[in-house]
PDB file of C-alpha atoms in Angstrom:
ATOM      1  CA  UNK A   3    -164.959  46.599  -9.149  1.00 60.00           C
ATOM      2  CA  UNK A   4    -162.610  45.732  -6.332  1.00 77.00           C
ATOM      3  CA  UNK A   5    -160.462  48.880  -6.667  1.00 83.00           C
ATOM      4  CA  UNK A   6    -163.386  51.318  -6.467  1.00 85.00           C
ATOM      5  CA  UNK A   7    -165.047  49.522  -3.573  1.00 89.00           C
ATOM      6  CA  UNK A   8    -161.763  49.110  -1.730  1.00 91.00           C
ATOM      7  CA  UNK A   9    -160.968  52.808  -2.105  1.00 90.00           C
ATOM      8  CA  UNK A  10    -164.384  53.621  -0.677  1.00 90.00           C
ATOM      9  CA  UNK A  11    -163.712  51.323   2.285  1.00 91.00           C
ATOM     10  CA  UNK A  12    -160.305  52.892   2.959  1.00 89.00           C
ATOM     11  CA  UNK A  13    -161.852  56.379   2.678  1.00 87.00           C
ATOM     12  CA  UNK A  14    -164.481  55.378   5.239  1.00 87.00           C
ATOM     13  CA  UNK A  15    -161.887  53.946   7.625  1.00 86.00           C
ATOM     14  CA  UNK A  16    -159.819  57.134   7.333  1.00 84.00           C
ATOM     15  CA  UNK A  17    -162.618  59.704   7.595  1.00 82.00           C
ATOM     16  CA  UNK A  18    -165.132  57.740   9.681  1.00 76.00           C
ATOM     17  CA  UNK A  19    -168.018  59.092   7.581  1.00 78.00           C
ATOM     18  CA  UNK A  20    -170.901  56.892   8.773  1.00 80.00           C
ATOM     19  CA  UNK A  21    -173.247  58.146   6.028  1.00 81.00           C
ATOM     20  CA  UNK A  22    -170.590  57.197   3.492  1.00 86.00           C
ATOM     21  CA  UNK A  23    -170.472  53.673   4.926  1.00 90.00           C
ATOM     22  CA  UNK A  24    -174.161  53.102   4.204  1.00 92.00           C
ATOM     23  CA  UNK A  25    -173.548  54.170   0.591  1.00 92.00           C
ATOM     24  CA  UNK A  26    -170.829  51.494   0.240  1.00 95.00           C
ATOM     25  CA  UNK A  27    -173.214  48.645   1.105  1.00 96.00           C
ATOM     26  CA  UNK A  28    -175.310  46.679  -1.355  1.00 97.00           C
ATOM     27  CA  UNK A  29    -178.987  46.433  -0.261  1.00 97.00           C
ATOM     28  CA  UNK A  30    -178.552  42.651   0.161  1.00 98.00           C
ATOM     29  CA  UNK A  31    -175.150  42.850   1.893  1.00 98.00           C
ATOM     30  CA  UNK A  32    -174.238  40.001   4.247  1.00 98.00           C
ATOM     31  CA  UNK A  33    -172.087  40.386   7.365  1.00 96.00           C
ATOM     32  CA  UNK A  34    -170.371  37.468   9.082  1.00 95.00           C
ATOM     33  CA  UNK A  35    -169.095  38.076  12.592  1.00 90.00           C
ATOM     34  CA  UNK A  36    -166.365  36.085  14.335  1.00 89.00           C
ATOM     35  CA  UNK A  37    -168.774  35.470  17.240  1.00 84.00           C
ATOM     36  CA  UNK A  38    -172.310  35.381  15.800  1.00 83.00           C
ATOM     37  CA  UNK A  39    -173.250  31.984  14.364  1.00 83.00           C
ATOM     38  CA  UNK A  40    -175.611  33.055  11.586  1.00 92.00           C
ATOM     39  CA  UNK A  41    -174.810  35.509   8.803  1.00 95.00           C
ATOM     40  CA  UNK A  42    -176.507  38.876   9.228  1.00 94.00           C
ATOM     41  CA  UNK A  43    -178.377  39.780   6.027  1.00 96.00           C
ATOM     42  CA  UNK A  44    -179.266  43.190   4.667  1.00 97.00           C
ATOM     43  CA  UNK A  45    -177.787  46.655   4.375  1.00 96.00           C
ATOM     44  CA  UNK A  46    -179.127  47.953   7.690  1.00 95.00           C
ATOM     45  CA  UNK A  47    -177.829  45.167   9.955  1.00 94.00           C
ATOM     46  CA  UNK A  48    -174.510  45.063   8.069  1.00 95.00           C
ATOM     47  CA  UNK A  49    -174.243  48.823   8.530  1.00 93.00           C
ATOM     48  CA  UNK A  50    -174.908  48.518  12.276  1.00 91.00           C
ATOM     49  CA  UNK A  51    -172.225  45.863  12.731  1.00 89.00           C
ATOM     50  CA  UNK A  52    -169.603  47.685  10.654  1.00 91.00           C
ATOM     51  CA  UNK A  53    -170.258  51.088  12.224  1.00 88.00           C
ATOM     52  CA  UNK A  54    -170.080  49.535  15.696  1.00 86.00           C
ATOM     53  CA  UNK A  55    -166.915  47.630  14.851  1.00 85.00           C
ATOM     54  CA  UNK A  56    -165.245  50.816  13.654  1.00 84.00           C
ATOM     55  CA  UNK A  57    -166.039  52.461  17.005  1.00 81.00           C
ATOM     56  CA  UNK A  58    -164.741  49.481  18.977  1.00 82.00           C
ATOM     57  CA  UNK A  59    -161.667  48.635  16.895  1.00 82.00           C
ATOM     58  CA  UNK A  60    -160.860  51.984  15.317  1.00 76.00           C
ATOM     59  CA  UNK A  61    -158.518  54.494  16.761  1.00 73.00           C
ATOM     60  CA  UNK A  62    -154.832  55.257  16.789  1.00 81.00           C
ATOM     61  CA  UNK A  63    -153.624  51.671  17.058  1.00 87.00           C
ATOM     62  CA  UNK A  64    -155.753  50.201  14.263  1.00 92.00           C
ATOM     63  CA  UNK A  65    -153.939  49.606  11.006  1.00 93.00           C
ATOM     64  CA  UNK A  66    -154.083  47.331   8.007  1.00 94.00           C
ATOM     65  CA  UNK A  67    -150.830  45.415   7.592  1.00 97.00           C
ATOM     66  CA  UNK A  68    -151.613  43.184   4.602  1.00 97.00           C
ATOM     67  CA  UNK A  69    -153.773  43.209   1.501  1.00 96.00           C
ATOM     68  CA  UNK A  70    -154.621  40.485  -1.019  1.00 96.00           C
ATOM     69  CA  UNK A  71    -156.941  41.108  -3.977  1.00 94.00           C
ATOM     70  CA  UNK A  72    -158.714  39.267  -6.740  1.00 93.00           C
ATOM     71  CA  UNK A  73    -161.276  40.428  -9.312  1.00 91.00           C
ATOM     72  CA  UNK A  74    -164.215  40.510  -6.898  1.00 94.00           C
ATOM     73  CA  UNK A  75    -162.779  40.974  -3.450  1.00 95.00           C
ATOM     74  CA  UNK A  76    -160.027  41.638  -1.007  1.00 96.00           C
ATOM     75  CA  UNK A  77    -158.600  40.274   2.229  1.00 98.00           C
ATOM     76  CA  UNK A  78    -157.279  42.950   4.573  1.00 96.00           C
ATOM     77  CA  UNK A  79    -155.208  41.892   7.571  1.00 97.00           C
ATOM     78  CA  UNK A  80    -155.427  44.243  10.557  1.00 96.00           C
ATOM     79  CA  UNK A  81    -153.828  44.710  13.961  1.00 96.00           C
ATOM     80  CA  UNK A  82    -154.733  46.817  16.959  1.00 93.00           C
ATOM     81  CA  UNK A  83    -154.536  46.710  20.730  1.00 92.00           C
ATOM     82  CA  UNK A  84    -157.413  47.164  23.156  1.00 90.00           C
ATOM     83  CA  UNK A  85    -157.135  46.933  26.937  1.00 90.00           C
ATOM     84  CA  UNK A  86    -153.638  45.495  26.599  1.00 92.00           C
ATOM     85  CA  UNK A  87    -154.733  42.684  24.279  1.00 92.00           C
ATOM     86  CA  UNK A  88    -153.096  42.581  20.860  1.00 95.00           C
ATOM     87  CA  UNK A  89    -155.745  41.819  18.253  1.00 94.00           C
ATOM     88  CA  UNK A  90    -154.994  40.355  14.842  1.00 96.00           C
ATOM     89  CA  UNK A  91    -157.642  39.694  12.245  1.00 95.00           C
ATOM     90  CA  UNK A  92    -158.779  39.820   8.656  1.00 97.00           C
ATOM     91  CA  UNK A  93    -161.627  41.506   6.844  1.00 96.00           C
ATOM     92  CA  UNK A  94    -162.744  39.470   3.822  1.00 97.00           C
ATOM     93  CA  UNK A  95    -164.737  41.777   1.557  1.00 97.00           C
ATOM     94  CA  UNK A  96    -166.584  40.950  -1.668  1.00 97.00           C
ATOM     95  CA  UNK A  97    -167.769  43.649  -4.092  1.00 96.00           C
ATOM     96  CA  UNK A  98    -170.308  43.713  -6.905  1.00 96.00           C
ATOM     97  CA  UNK A  99    -169.628  45.151 -10.375  1.00 94.00           C
ATOM     98  CA  UNK A 100    -170.489  48.652  -9.109  1.00 94.00           C
ATOM     99  CA  UNK A 101    -168.018  48.444  -6.218  1.00 94.00           C
ATOM    100  CA  UNK A 102    -170.661  47.949  -3.515  1.00 96.00           C
ATOM    101  CA  UNK A 103    -169.893  45.616  -0.623  1.00 97.00           C
ATOM    102  CA  UNK A 104    -171.967  42.441  -0.970  1.00 98.00           C
ATOM    103  CA  UNK A 105    -170.275  40.309   1.696  1.00 98.00           C
ATOM    104  CA  UNK A 106    -168.114  41.248   4.681  1.00 97.00           C
ATOM    105  CA  UNK A 107    -166.588  38.562   6.891  1.00 97.00           C
ATOM    106  CA  UNK A 108    -164.396  39.244   9.920  1.00 95.00           C
ATOM    107  CA  UNK A 109    -162.067  36.711  11.484  1.00 95.00           C
ATOM    108  CA  UNK A 110    -160.131  37.501  14.693  1.00 94.00           C
ATOM    109  CA  UNK A 111    -157.450  35.923  16.824  1.00 95.00           C
ATOM    110  CA  UNK A 112    -156.431  35.074  19.558  1.00 95.00           C
ATOM    111  CA  UNK A 113    -159.269  33.745  21.721  1.00 93.00           C
ATOM    112  CA  UNK A 114    -158.689  36.485  24.323  1.00 94.00           C
ATOM    113  CA  UNK A 115    -159.299  39.047  21.588  1.00 91.00           C
ATOM    114  CA  UNK A 116    -162.499  37.352  20.435  1.00 90.00           C
ATOM    115  CA  UNK A 117    -163.834  37.268  23.995  1.00 89.00           C
ATOM    116  CA  UNK A 118    -162.966  40.936  24.537  1.00 89.00           C
ATOM    117  CA  UNK A 119    -164.529  42.017  21.237  1.00 86.00           C
ATOM    118  CA  UNK A 120    -167.648  39.976  21.912  1.00 86.00           C
ATOM    119  CA  UNK A 121    -168.330  41.960  25.073  1.00 84.00           C
ATOM    120  CA  UNK A 122    -167.386  45.340  23.605  1.00 83.00           C
ATOM    121  CA  UNK A 123    -169.450  44.805  20.456  1.00 82.00           C
ATOM    122  CA  UNK A 124    -172.472  43.627  22.460  1.00 81.00           C
ATOM    123  CA  UNK A 125    -172.367  46.847  24.483  1.00 81.00           C
ATOM    124  CA  UNK A 126    -171.841  48.994  21.381  1.00 75.00           C
ATOM    125  CA  UNK A 127    -174.686  47.346  19.457  1.00 76.00           C
ATOM    126  CA  UNK A 128    -177.019  47.637  22.445  1.00 79.00           C
ATOM    127  CA  UNK A 129    -176.486  51.385  22.365  1.00 73.00           C
ATOM    128  CA  UNK A 130    -176.792  51.629  18.561  1.00 54.00           C
TER     129      UNK A 130
END
C-alpha cells in the first residue's frame, strides 16, 4: 500500500519520531546509499542510515518538491542547502502490501553535495 506507507514516511519526516521510523521498516528492508557500494540489508542498519540522514539533511531548508507514485512505490525529489551547497536528490521507496518500507534508495547531486554528505553521514553514523 503505497499511500499508507507514504503517509507514514511523511509523518516521520514532519514529526521526527525515531521510534515511528523503526515501525515503518520491514524486517528485511534494504537501504541503498549514494556513496556506499553495497546495499545495506535489514531493518536495523536501514533504520540507522535513515535516522542519521534525517539528522544530517533535515531541518528548515529540507523540502520535497516532486512526487511520482505507482502501485508499490514512490519517488520523492528533495532539495536542501547545507554549508552553502545546494543539494538535490531523490528518495526511491518501495512498500509491501502492509505499507512497510522494503527498499529505500537515495540518489544525490551534484558531486559537491555527495562529497559533503559522505563526510557528514560518516560522522553521524560513527556517533550513532
